[in-house]
Tab-separated table of C-alpha atoms and ligand atoms in Angstrom:
chain	number	residue	atom	x	y	z
A	7	MET	CA	-6.258	14.140	23.279
A	8	THR	CA	-6.150	10.645	22.212
A	9	ARG	CA	-7.677	10.345	18.703
A	10	ALA	CA	-6.987	6.642	18.228
A	11	SER	CA	-4.538	4.018	19.384
A	12	VAL	CA	-2.057	1.660	17.632
A	13	VAL	CA	-2.375	-1.782	19.262
A	14	GLY	CA	-0.344	-4.053	16.831
A	15	VAL	CA	2.376	-3.634	14.354
A	16	GLY	CA	4.122	-5.630	11.661
A	17	MET	CA	6.582	-5.298	8.950
A	18	THR	CA	8.705	-7.282	6.540
A	19	THR	CA	12.415	-6.685	6.138
A	20	PHE	CA	13.145	-3.845	3.748
A	21	GLY	CA	15.387	-4.762	0.891
A	22	VAL	CA	14.820	-7.241	-1.959
A	23	HIS	CA	11.716	-9.480	-1.971
A	24	ASP	CA	10.500	-11.769	-4.928
A	25	GLN	CA	7.035	-12.481	-3.513
A	26	PRO	CA	4.047	-10.914	-5.216
A	27	LEU	CA	2.641	-7.851	-3.497
A	28	PRO	CA	-0.461	-9.662	-1.848
A	29	GLU	CA	1.864	-12.091	-0.175
A	30	LEU	CA	4.466	-9.508	0.806
A	31	PHE	CA	1.820	-7.431	2.397
A	32	GLY	CA	0.002	-10.338	3.845
A	33	GLN	CA	3.329	-10.982	5.930
A	34	ALA	CA	3.147	-7.691	7.513
A	35	ALA	CA	-0.492	-7.568	7.842
A	36	LEU	CA	-0.656	-10.889	9.647
A	37	ASP	CA	2.137	-9.853	11.946
A	38	ALA	CA	0.315	-6.848	13.023
A	39	ILE	CA	-2.808	-8.834	13.523
A	40	ASP	CA	-0.971	-11.393	15.538
A	41	ASP	CA	0.842	-8.670	17.458
A	42	SER	CA	-2.491	-6.889	18.477
A	43	GLY	CA	-4.366	-10.119	19.265
A	44	VAL	CA	-7.410	-8.672	17.337
A	45	THR	CA	-10.021	-11.151	16.347
A	46	PRO	CA	-10.015	-10.633	12.346
A	47	GLY	CA	-13.797	-10.275	12.382
A	48	ASP	CA	-13.380	-7.252	14.492
A	49	ILE	CA	-11.496	-5.417	11.667
A	50	ASP	CA	-14.019	-3.023	10.207
A	51	SER	CA	-11.965	-1.533	7.337
A	52	PHE	CA	-8.634	-1.428	5.501
A	53	TYR	CA	-6.701	1.646	4.700
A	54	PHE	CA	-4.142	0.831	2.232
A	55	GLY	CA	-1.201	2.486	0.575
A	56	ASN	CA	0.483	1.562	-2.612
A	57	ALA	CA	2.027	4.425	-4.814
A	58	MET	CA	3.200	2.942	-8.155
A	59	GLY	CA	2.222	-0.797	-8.501
A	60	GLY	CA	0.486	0.143	-11.717
A	61	GLN	CA	3.577	1.560	-13.283
A	62	THR	CA	6.142	-0.912	-11.717
A	63	GLU	CA	4.452	-4.088	-12.052
A	64	ASN	CA	1.006	-3.629	-13.699
A	65	ASP	CA	-0.885	-4.383	-10.603
A	66	THR	CA	-3.701	-2.078	-9.645
A	67	HIS	CA	-6.984	-2.378	-7.624
A	68	LEU	CA	-4.956	-3.837	-4.801
A	69	ALA	CA	-7.094	-2.953	-1.839
A	70	PRO	CA	-9.628	-5.835	-2.302
A	71	THR	CA	-6.905	-8.197	-3.647
A	72	LEU	CA	-4.879	-7.624	-0.440
A	73	ALA	CA	-7.894	-7.846	1.784
A	74	ALA	CA	-8.925	-11.145	0.126
A	75	GLU	CA	-5.516	-12.627	0.576
A	76	ILE	CA	-5.754	-12.177	4.206
A	77	GLY	CA	-9.302	-13.168	4.808
A	78	LEU	CA	-10.822	-9.757	5.054
A	79	ALA	CA	-12.768	-9.814	1.766
A	80	GLY	CA	-16.159	-7.950	2.256
A	81	ILE	CA	-15.005	-4.986	4.495
A	82	PRO	CA	-14.602	-1.606	2.999
A	83	ALA	CA	-11.105	-1.109	1.730
A	84	GLN	CA	-9.511	1.852	0.022
A	85	ARG	CA	-6.195	2.553	-1.555
A	86	PHE	CA	-4.147	5.718	-1.063
A	87	GLU	CA	-1.599	7.331	-3.370
A	88	ASP	CA	0.478	10.373	-2.315
A	89	ALA	CA	3.811	9.391	-3.734
A	90	CYS	CA	6.107	8.756	-0.736
A	91	ALA	CA	3.466	9.947	1.790
A	92	THR	CA	1.243	7.219	0.638
A	93	SER	CA	0.804	5.053	3.637
A	94	ALA	CA	0.951	7.976	6.163
A	95	ASN	CA	-2.112	9.390	4.456
A	96	ALA	CA	-3.811	6.058	4.743
A	97	PHE	CA	-2.976	6.091	8.435
A	98	LYS	CA	-4.229	9.769	8.816
A	99	ASN	CA	-7.591	8.827	7.221
A	100	ALA	CA	-7.797	5.580	9.407
A	101	VAL	CA	-7.259	7.726	12.622
A	102	GLU	CA	-9.730	10.248	11.500
A	103	ALA	CA	-12.292	7.613	10.777
A	104	VAL	CA	-11.784	5.852	14.158
A	105	ASP	CA	-11.744	9.235	15.944
A	106	ALA	CA	-14.919	10.216	14.243
A	107	GLY	CA	-16.596	6.774	15.317
A	108	ILE	CA	-17.070	5.671	11.705
A	109	HIS	CA	-15.075	2.528	12.577
A	110	ASP	CA	-13.776	0.896	15.812
A	111	THR	CA	-10.927	-0.992	14.626
A	112	VAL	CA	-9.051	-0.853	11.189
A	113	LEU	CA	-6.087	-2.349	9.394
A	114	VAL	CA	-3.728	0.219	7.958
A	115	GLY	CA	-0.591	-0.586	5.892
A	116	GLY	CA	1.344	-0.189	2.587
A	117	VAL	CA	3.469	-2.299	0.139
A	118	GLU	CA	5.670	-1.502	-2.564
A	119	ARG	CA	8.423	-3.059	-4.768
A	120	CYS	CA	11.019	-0.978	-6.151
A	121	THR	CA	14.047	-3.031	-6.616
A	122	PRO	CA	14.812	-4.761	-10.030
A	123	GLU	CA	12.685	-7.685	-8.889
A	124	THR	CA	9.985	-5.763	-10.537
A	125	GLY	CA	11.764	-5.936	-13.929
A	126	LYS	CA	12.672	-2.323	-13.943
A	127	GLY	CA	16.163	-1.080	-13.791
A	128	THR	CA	17.638	2.298	-12.422
A	129	GLY	CA	16.738	4.352	-15.526
A	130	ALA	CA	13.142	3.190	-15.561
A	131	MET	CA	12.654	3.464	-11.831
A	132	THR	CA	14.275	7.044	-11.981
A	133	GLU	CA	11.676	7.828	-14.730
A	134	ILE	CA	8.830	6.426	-12.616
A	135	PHE	CA	9.871	8.139	-9.556
A	136	ALA	CA	10.148	11.416	-11.574
A	137	SER	CA	6.422	11.028	-12.165
A	138	ALA	CA	5.649	12.748	-8.845
A	139	SER	CA	7.138	16.006	-10.205
A	140	HIS	CA	4.916	18.245	-12.474
A	141	ARG	CA	4.170	16.284	-15.745
A	142	GLN	CA	4.006	19.389	-17.884
A	143	TYR	CA	6.318	21.995	-16.231
A	144	GLU	CA	9.106	19.903	-14.702
A	145	GLN	CA	9.343	16.363	-16.183
A	146	PRO	CA	10.227	17.641	-19.585
A	147	THR	CA	13.506	19.416	-18.124
A	148	GLY	CA	14.779	16.008	-17.209
A	149	LEU	CA	14.360	16.616	-13.506
A	150	THR	CA	14.785	13.488	-11.443
A	151	PHE	CA	13.615	12.944	-7.734
A	152	PRO	CA	17.091	13.239	-6.415
A	153	GLY	CA	17.232	16.397	-8.503
A	154	VAL	CA	14.165	17.908	-6.830
A	155	PHE	CA	15.596	17.727	-3.350
A	156	ALA	CA	19.059	18.732	-4.569
A	157	LEU	CA	17.508	21.857	-5.651
A	158	LEU	CA	15.929	22.379	-2.241
A	159	THR	CA	19.106	21.579	-0.511
A	160	LYS	CA	21.338	23.613	-2.730
A	161	ARG	CA	19.331	26.647	-1.877
A	162	HIS	CA	19.468	25.674	1.816
A	163	MET	CA	23.206	25.463	1.623
A	164	HIS	CA	23.351	28.828	-0.030
A	165	ASP	CA	21.255	30.660	2.421
A	166	TYR	CA	22.548	28.951	5.626
A	167	GLY	CA	26.072	27.476	4.725
A	168	THR	CA	24.897	23.914	5.116
A	169	THR	CA	27.795	21.867	3.915
A	170	GLU	CA	28.103	18.534	2.147
A	171	ARG	CA	29.974	17.243	5.193
A	172	GLN	CA	26.831	17.835	7.263
A	173	LEU	CA	24.826	16.083	4.699
A	174	ALA	CA	27.205	13.202	4.842
A	175	HIS	CA	26.797	12.880	8.675
A	176	VAL	CA	23.062	12.292	8.256
A	177	ALA	CA	24.022	9.264	5.983
A	178	VAL	CA	26.679	8.021	8.509
A	179	LYS	CA	24.325	8.289	11.588
A	180	ASN	CA	21.405	6.459	9.650
A	181	HIS	CA	23.683	3.709	8.455
A	182	TYR	CA	24.910	3.323	12.112
A	183	ASN	CA	21.305	3.030	13.229
A	184	GLY	CA	20.406	0.722	10.558
A	185	THR	CA	23.130	-1.832	11.854
A	186	ASN	CA	20.881	-2.131	14.925
A	187	ASN	CA	17.712	-2.801	12.851
A	188	PRO	CA	17.248	-6.377	11.845
A	189	ARG	CA	14.714	-5.194	9.212
A	190	ALA	CA	16.904	-2.663	7.641
A	191	HIS	CA	17.854	-2.683	3.965
A	192	PHE	CA	21.463	-1.788	4.782
A	193	GLY	CA	23.136	-3.173	7.694
A	194	SER	CA	26.623	-1.789	7.366
A	195	GLU	CA	28.235	1.334	8.786
A	196	THR	CA	29.628	4.129	6.511
A	197	THR	CA	31.952	7.059	6.889
A	198	VAL	CA	31.900	10.689	5.838
A	199	GLU	CA	34.783	10.014	3.407
A	200	ALA	CA	32.994	7.142	1.835
A	201	VAL	CA	29.888	9.252	1.375
A	202	LEU	CA	31.752	12.270	-0.079
A	203	GLU	CA	33.687	9.909	-2.463
A	204	SER	CA	30.776	8.050	-3.864
A	205	PRO	CA	29.547	9.016	-7.260
A	206	ILE	CA	27.180	12.177	-7.810
A	207	VAL	CA	23.618	11.343	-8.496
A	208	ALA	CA	22.410	15.114	-8.544
A	209	ASP	CA	24.687	17.407	-6.987
A	210	PRO	CA	25.218	17.960	-3.820
A	211	PHE	CA	23.891	14.338	-3.436
A	212	HIS	CA	26.206	11.545	-3.887
A	213	LEU	CA	24.966	8.182	-4.211
A	214	MET	CA	25.388	7.577	-0.516
A	215	ASP	CA	23.213	10.579	0.174
A	216	CYS	CA	20.396	8.738	-1.377
A	217	CYS	CA	17.983	6.086	-0.066
A	218	PRO	CA	17.892	2.888	-1.868
A	219	PHE	CA	15.049	1.463	-3.946
A	220	SER	CA	13.514	-1.216	-1.546
A	221	ASP	CA	10.880	-3.767	-1.462
A	222	GLY	CA	8.757	-4.310	1.816
A	223	ALA	CA	5.565	-3.923	3.489
A	224	ALA	CA	4.361	-2.604	6.837
A	225	ALA	CA	1.031	-2.641	8.670
A	226	VAL	CA	-0.571	-1.455	11.923
A	227	ILE	CA	-3.880	-2.007	13.731
A	228	VAL	CA	-5.567	1.176	14.753
A	229	THR	CA	-8.413	0.966	17.344
A	230	SER	CA	-10.557	3.632	19.341
A	231	ASP	CA	-9.554	5.128	22.567
A	232	ASP	CA	-12.499	3.299	24.181
A	233	LEU	CA	-11.287	0.066	22.992
A	234	ALA	CA	-7.554	0.388	23.349
A	235	ASP	CA	-7.442	-0.880	26.950
A	236	SER	CA	-8.920	-4.304	25.798
A	237	TYR	CA	-5.629	-4.657	24.013
A	238	ASP	CA	-2.118	-5.430	25.524
A	239	GLU	CA	0.183	-2.681	24.524
A	240	PRO	CA	-1.668	0.426	23.087
A	241	VAL	CA	0.298	3.544	22.039
A	242	ASP	CA	-1.843	6.754	21.704
A	243	VAL	CA	-2.109	8.664	18.435
A	244	THR	CA	-2.685	12.112	19.883
A	245	GLY	CA	-2.083	14.269	16.711
A	246	VAL	CA	-2.131	13.776	12.938
A	247	GLY	CA	-1.719	16.724	10.709
A	248	GLN	CA	-1.594	16.987	6.977
A	249	ALA	CA	-0.975	19.799	4.467
A	250	THR	CA	-0.222	20.316	0.951
A	251	GLY	CA	1.738	23.012	-0.909
A	252	ARG	CA	2.061	24.669	-4.365
A	253	VAL	CA	3.137	22.717	-7.409
A	254	PRO	CA	5.426	23.156	-9.350
A	255	LEU	CA	8.454	24.226	-7.551
A	256	GLY	CA	8.358	27.641	-9.392
A	257	LEU	CA	5.132	28.650	-7.505
A	258	LYS	CA	6.627	27.926	-3.945
A	259	SER	CA	7.680	31.092	-2.262
A	260	ASP	CA	10.351	29.592	-0.024
A	261	ILE	CA	11.376	26.229	-1.576
A	262	HIS	CA	13.500	24.834	1.544
A	263	ALA	CA	10.991	25.704	4.076
A	264	THR	CA	8.906	22.611	3.035
A	265	GLN	CA	5.889	24.835	4.053
A	266	PRO	CA	3.384	21.805	4.256
A	267	ALA	CA	5.636	20.039	6.852
A	268	ARG	CA	5.449	23.149	9.073
A	269	ASP	CA	1.655	23.520	8.530
A	270	ALA	CA	1.133	19.771	9.299
A	271	THR	CA	3.364	19.924	12.254
A	272	ALA	CA	1.467	22.785	13.639
A	273	MET	CA	-1.780	20.900	13.278
A	274	ALA	CA	-0.352	17.785	14.860
A	275	TYR	CA	1.068	19.613	17.912
A	276	GLU	CA	-2.009	21.612	18.486
A	277	GLN	CA	-4.054	18.252	18.406
A	278	ALA	CA	-1.651	16.707	20.718
A	279	ASP	CA	-1.379	19.809	22.890
A	280	THR	CA	2.370	19.567	22.625
A	281	THR	CA	5.442	21.383	21.383
A	282	ALA	CA	8.704	20.181	19.613
A	283	ASP	CA	10.592	20.490	22.949
A	284	ALA	CA	8.280	17.872	24.382
A	285	VAL	CA	8.852	15.365	21.560
A	286	ASP	CA	11.748	12.805	22.584
A	287	PHE	CA	12.460	11.599	18.962
A	288	ALA	CA	11.409	11.527	15.352
A	289	GLU	CA	11.332	9.422	12.318
A	290	VAL	CA	11.552	11.759	9.498
A	291	HIS	CA	11.514	11.255	5.777
A	292	ASP	CA	15.200	11.225	4.660
A	293	CYS	CA	14.861	10.106	1.064
A	294	PHE	CA	18.000	12.104	0.624
A	295	THR	CA	20.284	13.407	3.356
A	296	GLY	CA	19.388	17.076	2.814
A	297	ALA	CA	15.671	16.082	3.144
A	298	GLU	CA	16.441	15.059	6.940
A	299	ILE	CA	18.161	18.403	7.440
A	300	LEU	CA	14.955	20.340	6.135
A	301	ALA	CA	12.653	18.080	8.097
A	302	SER	CA	14.382	18.503	11.367
A	303	GLU	CA	14.044	22.315	10.896
A	304	ALA	CA	10.433	21.959	9.805
A	305	ILE	CA	9.225	19.979	12.711
A	306	GLY	CA	10.829	22.581	15.078
A	307	PHE	CA	13.707	20.332	16.420
A	308	PHE	CA	16.195	23.044	15.292
A	309	GLU	CA	15.933	26.550	14.254
A	310	ASP	CA	16.272	27.267	10.572
A	311	GLY	CA	19.691	26.901	9.283
A	312	PHE	CA	20.787	24.838	12.397
A	313	GLY	CA	19.772	21.404	11.268
A	314	GLY	CA	23.280	21.010	9.418
A	315	PRO	CA	25.482	21.798	12.427
A	316	ALA	CA	23.156	19.789	14.737
A	317	ALA	CA	23.554	16.603	12.369
A	318	GLU	CA	27.347	17.290	12.256
A	319	SER	CA	27.610	17.512	16.123
A	320	GLY	CA	25.834	14.434	16.744
A	321	ARG	CA	22.573	15.909	18.365
A	322	THR	CA	20.523	13.679	16.113
A	323	GLU	CA	22.315	10.446	17.031
A	324	ILE	CA	20.683	7.762	18.915
A	325	ASP	CA	22.061	9.107	22.143
A	326	GLY	CA	21.983	12.847	21.273
A	327	ASP	CA	19.420	15.096	22.752
A	328	ARG	CA	17.268	15.067	19.477
A	329	PRO	CA	17.397	11.488	18.106
A	330	ILE	CA	16.181	11.349	14.502
A	331	ASN	CA	15.548	8.202	12.577
A	332	PRO	CA	16.646	5.453	15.205
A	333	SER	CA	15.385	3.040	12.746
A	334	GLY	CA	17.917	4.108	10.203
A	335	GLY	CA	15.446	6.192	8.350
A	336	LEU	CA	14.753	5.602	4.600
A	337	LYS	CA	18.457	5.892	4.070
A	338	ALA	CA	19.428	2.559	5.774
A	339	LYS	CA	16.179	0.804	6.676
A	340	GLY	CA	15.017	1.444	2.988
A	341	HIS	CA	12.237	3.021	1.218
A	342	PRO	CA	9.558	0.890	-0.382
A	343	ILE	CA	7.566	3.874	-1.275
A	344	GLY	CA	3.977	2.775	-0.247
A	345	ALA	CA	5.184	1.033	2.898
A	346	THR	CA	7.331	3.779	4.322
A	347	GLY	CA	4.807	5.979	6.307
A	348	ALA	CA	3.225	2.812	7.964
A	349	SER	CA	6.846	1.602	8.767
A	350	GLN	CA	7.540	4.951	10.587
A	351	ILE	CA	4.431	4.342	12.705
A	352	VAL	CA	5.862	0.729	13.400
A	353	GLU	CA	9.099	2.216	14.685
A	354	LEU	CA	7.440	4.847	16.916
A	355	THR	CA	5.346	2.251	18.452
A	356	GLU	CA	8.142	-0.337	19.006
A	357	GLN	CA	10.069	2.660	20.609
A	358	LEU	CA	7.310	3.833	22.815
A	359	ARG	CA	6.571	0.306	24.053
A	360	GLY	CA	10.369	-0.166	24.820
A	361	GLU	CA	10.650	-2.979	22.376
A	362	ALA	CA	13.313	-1.605	19.866
A	363	GLY	CA	16.152	-3.699	20.981
A	364	ALA	CA	19.623	-2.694	20.228
A	365	ARG	CA	18.358	0.733	18.953
A	366	GLN	CA	15.970	1.480	21.871
A	367	LEU	CA	15.999	5.038	23.066
A	368	ASP	CA	16.014	5.832	26.662
A	369	ASP	CA	12.486	5.562	27.846
A	370	PRO	CA	10.763	7.879	25.322
A	371	THR	CA	7.153	9.014	25.994
A	372	ARG	CA	6.461	10.872	22.743
A	373	GLY	CA	7.583	10.527	19.161
A	374	LEU	CA	6.895	12.148	15.728
A	375	ALA	CA	6.554	10.754	12.217
A	376	HIS	CA	7.238	13.024	9.352
A	377	ASN	CA	6.375	11.528	5.906
A	378	LEU	CA	6.488	13.594	2.778
A	379	GLY	CA	5.407	13.035	-0.830
A	380	GLY	CA	6.598	14.580	-4.121
A	381	ASP	CA	8.578	17.739	-3.762
A	382	ALA	CA	7.453	17.990	-0.336
A	383	ALA	CA	3.973	19.180	-1.589
A	384	THR	CA	2.370	16.618	0.616
A	385	THR	CA	3.404	16.045	4.315
A	386	VAL	CA	1.809	14.057	6.993
A	387	ILE	CA	2.851	14.452	10.522
A	388	SER	CA	1.839	12.100	13.301
A	389	VAL	CA	2.356	12.303	17.006
A	390	LEU	CA	2.266	9.203	19.173
A	391	GLU	CA	2.613	8.815	22.758
A	392	VAL	CA	2.868	6.372	25.632
A	393	ARG	CA	-0.770	5.722	26.791
A	394	GLY	CA	-1.247	7.836	29.830
B	15	MET	CA	-12.998	30.751	-21.434
B	16	THR	CA	-11.800	30.769	-25.049
B	17	ASP	CA	-8.691	33.021	-24.396
B	18	ALA	CA	-7.606	30.924	-21.257
B	19	PHE	CA	-3.879	30.783	-20.748
B	20	ASN	CA	-3.426	27.083	-20.406
B	21	TYR	CA	-0.559	24.483	-20.873
B	22	ASP	CA	-1.287	24.348	-24.670
B	23	ALA	CA	-0.762	28.095	-24.947
B	24	TRP	CA	2.403	28.087	-22.884
B	25	ALA	CA	3.926	25.102	-24.731
B	26	THR	CA	3.080	26.296	-28.217
B	27	ALA	CA	4.798	29.776	-27.565
B	28	LEU	CA	7.755	27.852	-26.076
B	29	GLU	CA	8.220	25.884	-29.213
B	30	ARG	CA	8.159	29.176	-31.093
B	31	GLY	CA	10.848	30.464	-28.996
B	32	GLU	CA	8.723	32.666	-26.850
B	33	LEU	CA	8.477	32.568	-22.865
B	34	LEU	CA	5.121	33.370	-21.719
B	35	GLY	CA	4.047	33.659	-18.020
B	36	GLY	CA	0.494	34.009	-16.581
B	37	ARG	CA	-0.517	37.277	-15.074
B	38	CYS	CA	-3.491	37.547	-12.699
B	39	ARG	CA	-6.303	39.936	-14.023
B	40	SER	CA	-7.073	40.777	-10.364
B	41	CYS	CA	-4.063	40.916	-8.290
B	42	GLU	CA	-1.497	41.287	-11.078
B	43	THR	CA	0.874	38.826	-9.938
B	44	THR	CA	2.765	37.004	-12.445
B	45	PHE	CA	3.507	33.148	-12.497
B	46	GLY	CA	6.262	31.364	-14.528
B	47	THR	CA	3.784	28.743	-15.685
B	48	PRO	CA	0.000	28.678	-16.454
B	49	VAL	CA	-2.515	27.809	-13.564
B	50	MET	CA	-6.337	28.072	-13.611
B	51	VAL	CA	-6.828	29.928	-10.485
B	52	CYS	CA	-4.494	32.535	-9.057
B	53	PRO	CA	-2.532	30.983	-6.131
B	54	ASP	CA	-2.550	34.298	-4.362
B	55	CYS	CA	-5.954	35.714	-4.689
B	56	SER	CA	-8.088	32.745	-6.128
B	57	HIS	CA	-9.062	34.931	-9.164
B	58	ARG	CA	-10.053	32.622	-12.113
B	59	GLY	CA	-8.253	33.224	-15.211
B	60	LEU	CA	-4.701	34.368	-16.100
B	61	GLU	CA	-3.702	36.291	-19.122
B	62	PRO	CA	-0.512	35.457	-20.895
B	63	THR	CA	2.242	37.849	-20.482
B	64	PRO	CA	5.876	37.923	-21.904
B	65	LEU	CA	8.349	36.979	-18.988
B	66	SER	CA	11.668	38.950	-18.919
B	67	GLU	CA	14.257	36.846	-20.704
B	68	THR	CA	16.948	37.430	-18.241
B	69	GLY	CA	17.249	36.353	-14.698
B	70	ILE	CA	19.500	34.677	-12.082
B	71	ILE	CA	19.700	31.160	-10.844
B	72	HIS	CA	17.676	30.466	-7.759
B	73	THR	CA	19.017	27.053	-7.364
B	74	VAL	CA	20.538	24.511	-9.769
B	75	THR	CA	21.543	20.820	-9.795
B	76	ARG	CA	23.836	18.778	-12.147
B	77	ILE	CA	22.024	15.642	-12.805
B	78	GLU	CA	24.115	12.656	-13.377
B	79	VAL	CA	21.868	9.920	-13.146
B	80	ALA	CA	19.057	10.690	-15.683
B	81	PRO	CA	15.622	9.227	-16.333
B	82	THR	CA	15.173	6.898	-19.258
B	83	GLY	CA	15.184	8.833	-22.451
B	84	PHE	CA	17.519	11.635	-21.187
B	85	GLU	CA	21.334	11.583	-21.200
B	86	GLY	CA	23.129	13.016	-18.254
B	87	PRO	CA	24.856	15.027	-17.030
B	88	PHE	CA	22.887	18.238	-17.517
B	89	PHE	CA	21.741	21.085	-15.298
B	90	VAL	CA	18.221	21.800	-14.059
B	91	GLY	CA	17.565	24.809	-12.004
B	92	ILE	CA	14.921	27.112	-10.852
B	93	VAL	CA	15.287	30.527	-12.663
B	94	GLU	CA	14.285	33.784	-11.047
B	95	LEU	CA	12.997	36.246	-13.597
B	96	GLU	CA	12.120	39.838	-12.707
B	97	ASP	CA	8.418	38.670	-12.189
B	98	ALA	CA	8.367	34.992	-11.768
B	99	ARG	CA	10.134	31.707	-11.136
B	100	LEU	CA	10.171	28.544	-13.189
B	101	THR	CA	12.023	25.292	-13.519
B	102	ALA	CA	14.329	25.180	-16.596
B	103	ARG	CA	17.297	23.348	-18.399
B	104	ILE	CA	20.401	25.505	-17.809
B	105	GLU	CA	23.102	25.297	-20.544
B	106	ALA	CA	26.561	26.085	-19.743
B	107	ASP	CA	29.669	25.863	-22.047
B	108	SER	CA	32.331	25.170	-19.621
B	109	ASP	CA	31.412	26.748	-16.187
B	110	GLU	CA	29.364	25.058	-13.690
B	111	PRO	CA	26.173	27.231	-13.160
B	112	GLU	CA	25.949	28.374	-9.623
B	113	ILE	CA	23.073	30.192	-7.557
B	114	GLY	CA	23.128	33.725	-8.525
B	115	ASP	CA	24.632	33.472	-11.894
B	116	ASN	CA	22.871	35.418	-14.660
B	117	VAL	CA	21.039	33.557	-17.329
B	118	ARG	CA	19.365	34.238	-20.520
B	119	PHE	CA	16.387	32.623	-22.078
B	120	ALA	CA	17.421	30.405	-25.047
B	121	GLY	CA	14.140	28.912	-26.377
B	122	GLY	CA	12.324	25.686	-25.913
B	123	LEU	CA	14.039	22.300	-25.473
B	124	SER	CA	12.430	19.186	-26.784
B	125	GLU	CA	14.665	16.441	-25.381
B	126	ALA	CA	11.891	14.538	-23.422
B	127	PRO	CA	11.064	11.041	-24.895
B	128	ASP	CA	7.525	12.266	-25.541
B	129	GLY	CA	8.828	15.476	-27.214
B	130	SER	CA	7.206	17.671	-24.601
B	131	VAL	CA	8.982	21.136	-24.356
B	132	ALA	CA	10.865	22.623	-21.502
B	133	PRO	CA	12.377	26.079	-20.995
B	134	LEU	CA	16.118	26.459	-21.816
B	135	PHE	CA	18.235	29.164	-20.303
B	136	ARG	CA	21.862	29.706	-21.154
B	137	LEU	CA	24.597	31.026	-18.709
B	138	GLU	CA	25.573	34.429	-19.607
C	20	ZN	ZN1	-4.399	36.909	-8.273
């Protein structure tokens, strides 16, 4: 059943940007508004995501500031923070509000700057990213964000025989996809050998297993099922699930199951009355190569333990039977934290409209977005479909 | 609850070289760190209980790129004790710690820039 429809999308390139957050977000938002053709006066509310502007550039209370920048001052505006799942959670709340009839048409989006343009170097950003792990029971060990996913991935390798080579294949595939995405942070291909020879960040992850720190913004216009046909190219949102899990890691029973992703997937599939087999492609949260393997199993694309072999054998490539991250994913497209979830919705929409250019999949009808936060303790799963 | 097992009680013990977990008064499950409500049965109030000081490595990583204030490389892992799991720093003289290796509790580590304490285990 259609819960809401996406009728306009916009995003900046992901990479290095020197504009202030309001201007950076404004670009994406105005593009989304223009793409939809919505009359700005018809936008009833603003659902906004920014994860760490307070820490990185001393910039908070951004929802009204950004609304005012693009002529929307006055409407209700709210900011979401769920680490890397920030703007997917904004999207979820927007879809729920529209589905419930609280609003007809809303603007959803996110912005973040994570590159040294903020004035913060790698050590400081590593410290800020680590703030999503448990303040008392994890941060004092020196655990980093790559470290968290390294812990999950190492156990997956131990239990299922997943190899570093299989992880490297995820990076190679996503870099290739990124070369066909003009908005991607990285536009160059890489090789398994280059990944395996790059320096270790947190074993088993080499530098080339990790997504970059990026700046960027993404925005979408969401409207009700009733109003969708008054727009040119609506794409339907048929399911949005979200779940959380135990924190810290020591309280989780099966660390590499990423249980919230499984729970959120079950909710989204139930709402959409669909199954993994009927989903043509996915954008998943590959903050690290191992995270894509775990996600590919959690969303039901592969049986547990088969995500690694599937990546190595090319099944997740753009012409494989289970395409994952045709945009290049976080790995190549980039990861401006608060914009990432919304950018996945942009990619799903463009793929389902047939507007993805050189990275266009073969006539997909249904796509899934998987956006996680923290140590995977928050996950939002969205299912979008060609409007029937 | 005056006798609540909370962060302060856990950290103070750790600074003294004592590893405490929280044991649910209702379902008797033990957890490696304090939590106000039992994750398994929703009972309020865990009581402190000494954790076993030996265990095995459930998973581990060598962190090369460290946050500001820490100096890499070092090892962080999830340690599986007889009764609970917790995240800890793992010290090894020469060998690289691996999943399944035996470790022993070696006190509290105060390397964090703010001085907050973390459990330290040593490879056996
Ligand atoms: Zn209990």
